[in-house]
Coordinates of C-alpha atoms in Angstrom, one line a residue:
M132 CA 96.7 145.1 117.5
L133 CA 98.1 143.5 120.7
E134 CA 98.8 139.8 121.1
V135 CA 96.7 137.8 123.5
W136 CA 99.4 137.6 126.0
D137 CA 100.1 141.3 125.8
E138 CA 96.5 141.8 126.7
V139 CA 97.0 139.4 129.7
L140 CA 100.1 141.3 130.8
N141 CA 98.2 144.7 130.6
L142 CA 95.3 143.1 132.5
D143 CA 97.7 141.9 135.3
K144 CA 99.5 145.3 135.4
E145 CA 96.3 147.5 135.4
R146 CA 94.6 145.3 137.9
Q147 CA 97.6 145.4 140.3
R148 CA 97.9 149.2 139.7
C149 CA 94.1 149.7 140.6
A150 CA 94.5 147.4 143.7
D151 CA 97.5 149.5 144.9
D152 CA 95.6 152.8 144.4
L153 CA 92.6 151.5 146.3
E154 CA 94.8 150.4 149.1
K155 CA 96.5 153.8 149.3
L156 CA 93.1 155.4 149.4
K157 CA 91.9 153.3 152.3
A158 CA 95.2 154.0 154.1
A159 CA 95.0 157.7 153.5
C160 CA 91.3 157.9 154.7
A161 CA 92.1 156.0 157.8
G162 CA 95.1 158.2 158.5
D163 CA 93.6 161.6 157.4
H164 CA 90.0 161.2 158.5
A165 CA 90.1 158.7 161.2
K166 CA 87.3 156.5 159.8
R167 CA 87.1 152.8 160.7
H168 CA 85.9 152.0 157.1
I169 CA 86.2 154.1 153.9
T170 CA 82.4 153.7 153.3
Q171 CA 81.9 156.0 156.3
C172 CA 83.8 158.9 154.6
P173 CA 81.8 160.4 151.7
E174 CA 84.8 162.1 150.3
C175 CA 87.0 159.1 150.1
W176 CA 84.3 156.8 149.2
D177 CA 83.7 159.0 145.9
R178 CA 87.3 158.8 145.2
L179 CA 87.4 155.0 145.6
V180 CA 84.4 154.5 143.3
N181 CA 85.8 157.0 140.7
R182 CA 89.1 155.0 140.7
M183 CA 87.2 151.7 140.1
R184 CA 85.1 153.4 137.4
D185 CA 88.3 154.7 135.7
R186 CA 89.6 151.2 135.7
Y187 CA 87.0 150.2 133.2
L188 CA 85.7 153.3 131.6
N189 CA 89.0 155.4 131.3
C190 CA 91.5 152.6 130.8
A191 CA 94.6 153.7 128.8
T192 CA 95.5 150.3 127.5
K193 CA 93.6 147.7 125.6
E194 CA 92.0 145.0 127.7
W195 CA 89.3 142.4 127.4
F196 CA 86.4 144.9 128.0
S197 CA 87.7 147.6 125.5
G198 CA 85.1 148.2 122.8
R199 CA 82.2 146.5 124.7
R200 CA 80.2 149.7 124.6
L201 CA 76.8 148.4 126.1
F202 CA 78.6 146.8 128.9
L203 CA 80.6 149.9 129.7
Q204 CA 77.5 152.0 129.7
E205 CA 75.8 149.7 132.1
L206 CA 78.9 149.8 134.3
D207 CA 78.8 153.6 134.4
T208 CA 75.2 153.6 135.7
M209 CA 76.0 150.9 138.3
F210 CA 79.1 152.8 139.6
S211 CA 76.8 155.9 139.9
K212 CA 74.4 154.0 142.1
A213 CA 77.3 152.5 144.1
R214 CA 78.6 156.0 144.8
S215 CA 75.2 157.1 146.2
G216 CA 75.1 153.8 148.3
V217 CA 72.1 152.4 146.4
L218 CA 74.0 149.5 144.8
D219 CA 76.2 146.9 146.5
F220 CA 79.7 146.5 144.9
K221 CA 79.3 142.7 144.9
I222 CA 76.5 143.2 142.3
I223 CA 79.0 145.1 140.2
E224 CA 81.7 142.4 140.6
Q225 CA 79.2 139.7 139.6
R226 CA 78.3 141.7 136.5
I227 CA 81.9 142.1 135.5
H228 CA 82.5 138.4 136.1
D229 CA 79.6 137.4 133.9
E230 CA 80.6 139.8 131.1
K231 CA 84.1 138.4 131.2
K232 CA 82.7 134.9 130.7
E233 CA 80.9 136.0 127.7
W234 CA 84.1 137.7 126.3
Y235 CA 86.1 134.6 127.0
R236 CA 83.6 132.4 124.9
D237 CA 83.6 135.0 122.1
K238 CA 87.4 135.1 122.1
I239 CA 88.0 131.4 121.9
S240 CA 85.3 130.9 119.3
N241 CA 87.2 133.3 117.1
M242 CA 90.7 131.9 117.7
G243 CA 90.4 128.9 115.3
L244 CA 91.0 126.3 118.0
H245 CA 89.3 123.8 115.8
S246 CA 92.4 123.7 113.6
A247 CA 94.5 122.5 116.7
T248 CA 92.4 119.4 117.2
K249 CA 93.7 116.1 115.9
S250 CA 90.6 114.9 114.1
P251 CA 87.3 116.1 112.7
S252 CA 85.3 114.4 115.5
E253 CA 87.5 116.3 118.2
A254 CA 86.7 119.6 116.4
K255 CA 83.0 118.8 116.4
L256 CA 83.2 118.0 120.1
L257 CA 85.0 121.2 120.8
Q258 CA 82.4 123.2 119.0
Q259 CA 79.6 121.6 121.1
K260 CA 81.4 122.6 124.3
L261 CA 81.8 126.2 122.9
D262 CA 78.1 126.2 122.3
D263 CA 77.1 125.0 125.7
R264 CA 76.3 128.2 127.6
E265 CA 75.5 126.3 130.6
M266 CA 79.0 124.9 131.1
P267 CA 80.9 126.8 133.8
T268 CA 83.8 128.9 132.3
E269 CA 86.4 127.2 134.5
E270 CA 85.2 123.7 133.2
L271 CA 85.2 124.9 129.6
A272 CA 88.7 126.2 130.0
S273 CA 89.9 122.9 131.4
E274 CA 88.1 121.0 128.5
L275 CA 89.7 123.2 126.0
R276 CA 93.2 122.7 127.5
G277 CA 92.7 119.0 127.3
A278 CA 91.5 119.1 123.6
I279 CA 94.4 121.2 122.3
R280 CA 97.1 120.1 124.7
D281 CA 100.6 119.7 123.2
D282 CA 103.4 117.7 124.7
A283 CA 105.7 120.8 124.2
L284 CA 103.5 122.9 126.4
P285 CA 102.2 120.5 129.1
D286 CA 100.4 122.9 131.5
E287 CA 99.7 126.5 132.6
A288 CA 103.2 126.6 134.2
A289 CA 104.8 126.8 130.8
F290 CA 102.5 129.7 129.8
D291 CA 103.3 131.5 133.1
N292 CA 106.9 131.1 132.4
F293 CA 106.5 132.4 128.9
L294 CA 104.7 135.6 130.3
N295 CA 107.5 136.1 132.8
R296 CA 110.1 136.0 130.1
L297 CA 108.0 138.6 128.0
K298 CA 107.9 140.9 131.0
D299 CA 111.7 140.9 131.3
A300 CA 112.2 141.3 127.4
G301 CA 113.4 144.9 126.8
T302 CA 113.5 144.9 123.0
T303 CA 111.5 143.7 120.1
Q304 CA 114.3 141.3 119.1
A305 CA 114.3 139.8 122.5
R306 CA 110.5 139.2 122.3
N307 CA 110.8 137.7 118.9
D308 CA 113.5 135.3 120.2
I309 CA 111.1 134.3 123.1
Y310 CA 108.4 133.6 120.6
I311 CA 110.6 131.4 118.3
D312 CA 112.0 129.5 121.3
T313 CA 108.5 128.9 122.8
L314 CA 106.7 128.0 119.5
F315 CA 109.3 126.1 117.6
Q316 CA 111.9 125.1 120.2
P317 CA 114.9 125.0 117.9
R318 CA 117.4 124.0 120.8
R319 CA 115.2 121.1 121.8
D320 CA 114.7 119.7 118.2
P321 CA 116.8 121.4 115.6
E322 CA 115.8 119.0 112.8
K323 CA 112.1 119.6 113.3
A324 CA 112.6 123.3 113.8
A325 CA 114.3 123.6 110.4
M326 CA 110.9 122.6 108.8
Y327 CA 109.6 125.8 110.3
Q328 CA 112.2 128.2 109.1
R329 CA 109.8 130.2 107.0
Y330 CA 107.6 131.0 110.1
M331 CA 110.6 131.8 112.2
E332 CA 111.8 134.4 109.6
M333 CA 108.3 135.9 109.5
I334 CA 108.5 136.6 113.3
R335 CA 112.0 138.1 112.9
G336 CA 110.7 140.2 110.1
G337 CA 108.1 141.7 112.4
D338 CA 104.9 139.9 111.4
T339 CA 102.4 139.5 114.2
I340 CA 102.0 136.0 115.9
Q341 CA 98.5 136.0 114.7
S342 CA 99.5 136.4 111.0
V343 CA 102.2 133.7 111.6
V344 CA 99.5 131.4 113.0
D345 CA 97.3 132.1 110.1
A346 CA 100.1 131.2 107.7
I347 CA 100.7 127.9 109.5
L348 CA 96.9 127.0 109.5
H349 CA 96.8 128.0 105.8
D350 CA 99.7 125.8 104.9
R351 CA 98.3 123.0 107.0
R352 CA 95.0 123.2 105.2
W353 CA 96.8 123.2 101.9
A354 CA 98.9 120.2 102.9
Q355 CA 95.8 118.3 103.9
S356 CA 94.1 119.2 100.7
N357 CA 97.2 117.9 98.8
E358 CA 97.3 114.7 100.8
E359 CA 93.6 114.2 100.1
Q360 CA 94.1 114.8 96.5
K361 CA 97.2 112.6 96.5
Q362 CA 95.1 109.8 98.1
R363 CA 92.4 110.3 95.5
L364 CA 94.9 110.1 92.8
Q365 CA 96.6 107.2 94.4
G366 CA 93.2 105.4 94.6
K367 CA 92.5 106.1 91.0
L368 CA 96.0 104.8 90.0
E369 CA 95.4 101.6 92.0
E370 CA 92.0 101.3 90.3
L371 CA 93.6 101.7 86.9
K372 CA 96.3 99.2 87.8
R373 CA 93.6 96.7 88.8
A374 CA 91.7 97.3 85.6
K375 CA 94.9 96.9 83.6
A376 CA 95.9 93.6 85.5
A377 CA 92.3 92.3 84.9
H378 CA 92.6 93.2 81.2
E379 CA 95.9 91.6 80.8
L380 CA 94.8 88.5 82.6
S381 CA 91.8 88.3 80.3
L382 CA 94.0 88.6 77.3
A383 CA 96.3 86.0 78.7
K384 CA 93.5 83.6 79.2
K385 CA 92.2 84.2 75.7
Q386 CA 95.8 83.7 74.3
K387 CA 96.2 80.6 76.4
A388 CA 92.9 79.2 75.2
R389 CA 94.0 79.8 71.6
Q390 CA 97.4 78.2 72.2
D391 CA 95.7 75.1 73.9
K392 CA 93.3 74.9 71.0
A393 CA 96.2 75.0 68.5
T394 CA 98.3 72.6 70.6
A395 CA 95.3 70.2 70.9
A396 CA 94.8 70.4 67.2
A397 CA 98.5 69.8 66.4
A398 CA 98.4 66.9 68.9
S399 CA 95.3 65.5 67.1
N400 CA 96.9 65.8 63.8
S401 CA 100.1 64.2 65.1
Q402 CA 98.2 61.1 66.3
Y403 CA 97.3 60.3 62.7
D404 CA 99.9 59.7 60.0
L405 CA 97.3 60.3 57.2
P406 CA 98.1 59.4 53.6
P407 CA 97.2 61.9 51.0
C408 CA 93.9 62.0 49.1
S409 CA 93.5 58.9 47.1
V410 CA 92.3 60.9 44.1
C411 CA 94.3 64.3 44.0
S412 CA 97.1 63.4 46.4
K413 CA 96.3 66.6 48.4
A414 CA 97.4 66.5 52.1
L415 CA 94.3 65.9 54.4
D416 CA 92.8 68.0 57.1
A417 CA 92.8 65.7 60.2
Q418 CA 89.5 67.4 61.3
D419 CA 87.9 67.2 57.9
F420 CA 88.2 64.2 55.4
L421 CA 86.2 61.3 54.0
A422 CA 87.0 57.6 54.0
C423 CA 85.7 54.6 52.0
P424 CA 83.8 52.7 54.7
L425 CA 83.9 49.3 52.9
C426 CA 87.7 49.6 52.5
H427 CA 88.1 50.4 56.1
L428 CA 85.9 47.5 57.1
L429 CA 87.8 45.0 54.9
G430 CA 91.1 46.3 56.2
E431 CA 90.2 46.3 59.9
Q432 CA 88.1 43.1 59.7
Y433 CA 90.2 40.9 57.4
G434 CA 93.4 42.7 56.7
L435 CA 92.6 43.2 53.0
G436 CA 93.9 46.1 50.9
N437 CA 96.9 48.4 51.2
G438 CA 95.5 50.8 53.9
P439 CA 92.7 53.2 54.1
I440 CA 91.2 54.9 51.1
L441 CA 90.7 58.6 52.1
Y442 CA 89.5 61.7 50.4
C443 CA 90.0 65.4 50.9
S444 CA 86.5 66.4 49.7
E445 CA 83.1 65.2 48.5
T446 CA 84.2 65.8 44.9
C447 CA 87.2 63.4 45.2
H448 CA 84.9 60.9 46.9
E449 CA 82.3 61.1 44.1
D450 CA 85.0 60.9 41.3
D451 CA 86.6 57.8 42.9
Y452 CA 83.2 56.3 43.4
N453 CA 82.4 56.7 39.7
D454 CA 85.9 55.8 38.3
R455 CA 87.4 53.1 40.5
N456 CA 86.5 49.5 40.3
R457 CA 88.2 47.9 43.3
I458 CA 87.6 44.2 44.3
G459 CA 84.7 43.7 42.0
K460 CA 83.3 47.3 42.2
Q461 CA 83.6 47.4 46.0
H462 CA 81.3 50.4 46.3
I463 CA 78.3 48.3 45.4
T464 CA 76.0 47.4 48.3
A465 CA 76.7 44.5 50.6
R466 CA 73.5 42.9 49.5
Q467 CA 74.8 42.8 45.8
A468 CA 78.3 41.7 46.6
R469 CA 79.5 38.2 45.8
P470 CA 81.2 36.1 48.5
V471 CA 84.9 37.1 49.3
S472 CA 87.5 34.5 50.4
T473 CA 89.1 34.8 53.7
Y474 CA 91.3 31.8 53.4
A475 CA 94.6 32.9 54.7
T476 CA 97.0 31.3 52.0
L477 CA 94.9 32.4 49.0
T478 CA 94.4 35.6 47.0
W479 CA 91.1 35.3 45.2
K480 CA 89.8 37.1 42.3
W481 CA 86.0 37.7 42.5
T482 CA 84.7 35.6 39.6
R483 CA 85.5 34.8 36.0
P484 CA 82.7 35.9 33.6
G485 CA 81.3 32.4 33.6
G486 CA 81.0 32.3 37.4
S487 CA 83.5 29.5 38.1
L488 CA 86.4 30.1 40.5
Y489 CA 89.9 30.5 39.2
F490 CA 92.9 28.5 40.4
A491 CA 95.0 31.1 42.0
E492 CA 98.7 31.3 42.6
N493 CA 99.9 31.8 46.1
G494 CA 102.4 34.4 46.6
V495 CA 104.9 31.7 47.7
H496 CA 104.3 28.2 46.4
I497 CA 104.2 25.4 48.7
P498 CA 107.6 24.0 47.8
E499 CA 109.1 27.4 48.4
R500 CA 107.4 27.6 51.7
K501 CA 108.8 24.3 52.7
K502 CA 112.3 25.3 51.5
A503 CA 111.9 28.4 53.7
R504 CA 111.0 26.2 56.6
V505 CA 107.6 27.9 56.9
E506 CA 105.0 25.7 58.6
V507 CA 102.6 24.2 56.0
D508 CA 99.4 22.7 57.5
D509 CA 96.8 23.3 54.8
E510 CA 98.0 20.9 52.0
S511 CA 95.0 18.5 52.9
Q512 CA 92.6 21.2 52.3
L513 CA 93.8 22.0 48.8
E514 CA 93.3 20.5 45.3
Y515 CA 95.9 21.1 42.8
A516 CA 95.8 21.9 39.0
S517 CA 99.4 20.8 38.3
E518 CA 101.8 18.3 39.7
D519 CA 104.3 21.1 40.7
K520 CA 101.6 22.4 43.0
T521 CA 101.9 26.1 41.8
Q522 CA 98.2 26.3 41.2
Y523 CA 95.7 25.2 43.6
R524 CA 92.3 26.0 45.3
A525 CA 90.5 25.1 48.5
R526 CA 88.6 21.8 48.3
N527 CA 85.5 23.1 50.1
I528 CA 85.6 26.9 49.3
E529 CA 82.3 27.6 51.0
E530 CA 83.9 27.2 54.4
H531 CA 86.2 30.2 53.6
L532 CA 83.7 32.6 52.2
V533 CA 81.7 35.3 53.9
T534 CA 79.3 37.7 52.2
L535 CA 79.9 41.4 52.5
G536 CA 76.4 41.8 54.3
D537 CA 77.6 39.4 56.9
A538 CA 81.0 41.1 57.2
V539 CA 79.3 44.5 57.6
E540 CA 77.0 43.2 60.3
E541 CA 79.8 41.6 62.2
Y542 CA 81.9 44.8 62.1
Q543 CA 79.0 46.9 63.3
Q544 CA 78.3 44.5 66.1
R545 CA 82.0 44.5 67.1
T546 CA 82.7 48.3 67.0
G547 CA 79.2 49.8 67.4
A548 CA 79.8 51.8 64.3
T549 CA 77.3 52.2 61.4
V550 CA 78.4 51.5 57.8
S551 CA 76.1 53.2 55.2

């Protein structure tokens, strides 16, 4: 199977040989038969038509019309008519021209030029031009050259130079060197040419250029497929990375929320130096404990007691409620409670069994207070049970008493809390 350029070389050679033979016939006719035009000489005219017929029907080399049987049969009929003078040669020339255009379209449609385009859109546009039977062949050829033009082969001059070099090549090795130099240009770009070493070895090994081109196209499609697969895998990898990052971010947020909650709880616990349970001495949960409301009220309102009375559970609270009797059974309701003294220098018992008030001892007697140079401004408000003034009570105790009910109401108004 001849390469395309070999067909072109054969075409040029056979065309030139035919033209030379026709000129010789015309010259011989003019010299031998003294005719002004060869059409006036039946003998020479037959010889001229037969030579033109042999150009197409008895061609020894493969050319564009080889194998186009119906066309050649039609040409045979047309040459017979031309020999008898019935048909003008211009009609035959036009028919040959039309058939050659059809061959050209068929040829380029089967050359795989779509693979030479730079994008799918260019390939689609190229196919539309190939399918346009109304487009003149010259215009189509120009469009195709523009679609597949390579900077390495800028114009037809490069192809003409290539053909001229092939004409002068005397050996197969010389032709192969021309192929390699034209297609891969190792002298112009050695580094790039090294990438095509496999194809150059195929040419040196005797493979046809068509098989080399097929290998290049196959490798190109394979590379494109691999690139597409690589891009798909890369996209999947990026998607997995995003999903992993989102998952890790979610875990980090949850972990931070747990840490924040624990930190807040620890901070909340650290704000309160809670004593142990008043009953079982168990450490208290800062988020879950009970307190004696009246103890808290007396401590907050009047500074009485030794701190809050707290419980770890309802059980301890109930046990203490039943067992303890603090400050005249302080867990009785405010309505039942007797008055409690708020006089600053006195520590009062509730009542003796008969109901009268005890004389109570101050923690520091008045003489001791004076000795310690502590200001004493309440002597006029006291009455004494002994001359040493170690036992005494307020002259008008009612001024220094408040009922638990009033104390509870005052506390609730001040704090907005509810004591039940």
